Structure formats: C-alpha cells, structure tokens
Amino acid sequence: MRLSKVETAIELKIEYPYTLTIELTHRCPLHCLYCSNPLEFINKENELPPEIWLSVIEQASKLGIVECNLSGGEPLSYKGLDSVIEKARSKD
C-alpha cells in the first residue's frame, strides 16, 4: 500500500508520546465503588522502588517526553514521592 504525501507527513511527525503517566502505588485510603484500582495489588511490597521510577523518568526525558503525571491509588501514600517529584521537575 502506498501512502499519500499527507499521510506520510502525519506519520513522520508522531515520534514519541508527549506524556508519561506513572502509577506509583495502588494503595489508597478510600474505597470508592466506581474505582478500577485492583485491590490485590494494594501491598506496598508490590510497588516499584523510587530508583526504578527515577530511571524511567530519565529515560522518558531522553526520548523527548515533556510531561509526567503521577497516578495511583493515592500517590501521596508512596514513600519515595518526594524524590520522584524532584526528578520530574528537574527535567524541564
């Protein structure tokens, strides 16, 4: 199949995602009925350590990703949140 010049130009402009969404934790003090947070992953032992997330942010920055969203459960319950925020903010 041969692409037109317009289709080719559109495809070439999309190189990497603009945004990185990090799901830091599944822990949450709320138990909302509509939430899709998987309860079997709530244990903090199942969470990735901050060092992994810092590496992910660094790699994403090198790819040109300019926005980082912190999600979860409740991101404020993640023990390494301060270092993750600091790393994300340093990658302007």
C-alpha positions as a Python dict, from the first residue, in 0.01 Angstrom:
ca = {
    (1, 'M'): (0, 0, 0),
    (2, 'R'): (137, 340, -94),
    (3, 'L'): (77, 638, 132),
    (4, 'S'): (-3, 985, 9),
    (5, 'K'): (227, 1277, 95),
    (6, 'V'): (-21, 1395, 360),
    (7, 'E'): (-40, 1053, 528),
    (8, 'T'): (339, 1021, 522),
    (9, 'A'): (387, 1369, 676),
    (10, 'I'): (141, 1291, 953),
    (11, 'E'): (312, 962, 1037),
    (12, 'L'): (658, 1119, 1045),
    (13, 'K'): (552, 1388, 1296),
    (14, 'I'): (450, 1134, 1560),
    (15, 'E'): (772, 1007, 1712),
    (16, 'Y'): (719, 971, 2087),
    (17, 'P'): (438, 1023, 2335),
    (18, 'Y'): (410, 1369, 2490),
    (19, 'T'): (311, 1247, 2836),
    (20, 'L'): (430, 979, 3076),
    (21, 'T'): (180, 854, 3336),
    (22, 'I'): (334, 678, 3633),
    (23, 'E'): (112, 467, 3857),
    (24, 'L'): (322, 485, 4172),
    (25, 'T'): (103, 282, 4404),
    (26, 'H'): (-229, 103, 4424),
    (27, 'R'): (-268, 191, 4791),
    (28, 'C'): (-549, 429, 4870),
    (29, 'P'): (-732, 518, 5192),
    (30, 'L'): (-1062, 546, 5004),
    (31, 'H'): (-1278, 262, 4881),
    (32, 'C'): (-1482, 424, 4605),
    (33, 'L'): (-1737, 194, 4444),
    (34, 'Y'): (-1652, 313, 4092),
    (35, 'C'): (-1273, 276, 4128),
    (36, 'S'): (-1091, 34, 3899),
    (37, 'N'): (-789, 11, 4130),
    (38, 'P'): (-706, -361, 4166),
    (39, 'L'): (-730, -448, 4535),
    (40, 'E'): (-492, -744, 4506),
    (41, 'F'): (-203, -502, 4436),
    (42, 'I'): (-251, -279, 4740),
    (43, 'N'): (51, -414, 4933),
    (44, 'K'): (341, -170, 4928),
    (45, 'E'): (576, -467, 4886),
    (46, 'N'): (450, -491, 4526),
    (47, 'E'): (543, -131, 4444),
    (48, 'L'): (846, -42, 4236),
    (49, 'P'): (1118, 134, 4437),
    (50, 'P'): (1188, 504, 4371),
    (51, 'E'): (1517, 419, 4194),
    (52, 'I'): (1324, 243, 3917),
    (53, 'W'): (1087, 538, 3870),
    (54, 'L'): (1380, 782, 3866),
    (55, 'S'): (1536, 578, 3586),
    (56, 'V'): (1205, 568, 3396),
    (57, 'I'): (1174, 948, 3419),
    (58, 'E'): (1533, 991, 3300),
    (59, 'Q'): (1476, 760, 3002),
    (60, 'A'): (1146, 931, 2917),
    (61, 'S'): (1317, 1270, 2922),
    (62, 'K'): (1583, 1146, 2680),
    (63, 'L'): (1306, 1034, 2445),
    (64, 'G'): (1159, 1384, 2448),
    (65, 'I'): (863, 1327, 2677),
    (66, 'V'): (784, 1660, 2842),
    (67, 'E'): (503, 1588, 3086),
    (68, 'C'): (484, 1344, 3377),
    (69, 'N'): (158, 1255, 3551),
    (70, 'L'): (170, 1083, 3888),
    (71, 'S'): (-118, 848, 3948),
    (72, 'G'): (-219, 555, 4159),
    (73, 'G'): (-418, 470, 4405),
    (74, 'E'): (-316, 768, 4610),
    (75, 'P'): (29, 897, 4506),
    (76, 'L'): (68, 1076, 4840),
    (77, 'S'): (91, 735, 5009),
    (78, 'Y'): (402, 641, 4804),
    (79, 'K'): (713, 656, 5023),
    (80, 'G'): (950, 791, 4756),
    (81, 'L'): (715, 1056, 4621),
    (82, 'D'): (944, 1348, 4706),
    (83, 'S'): (1237, 1211, 4503),
    (84, 'V'): (1010, 1124, 4208),
    (85, 'I'): (864, 1477, 4204),
    (86, 'E'): (1211, 1630, 4233),
    (87, 'K'): (1337, 1424, 3937),
    (88, 'A'): (1032, 1501, 3724),
    (89, 'R'): (1060, 1874, 3797),
    (90, 'S'): (1431, 1879, 3713),
    (91, 'K'): (1361, 1764, 3357),
    (92, 'D'): (1218, 2093, 3223),
}
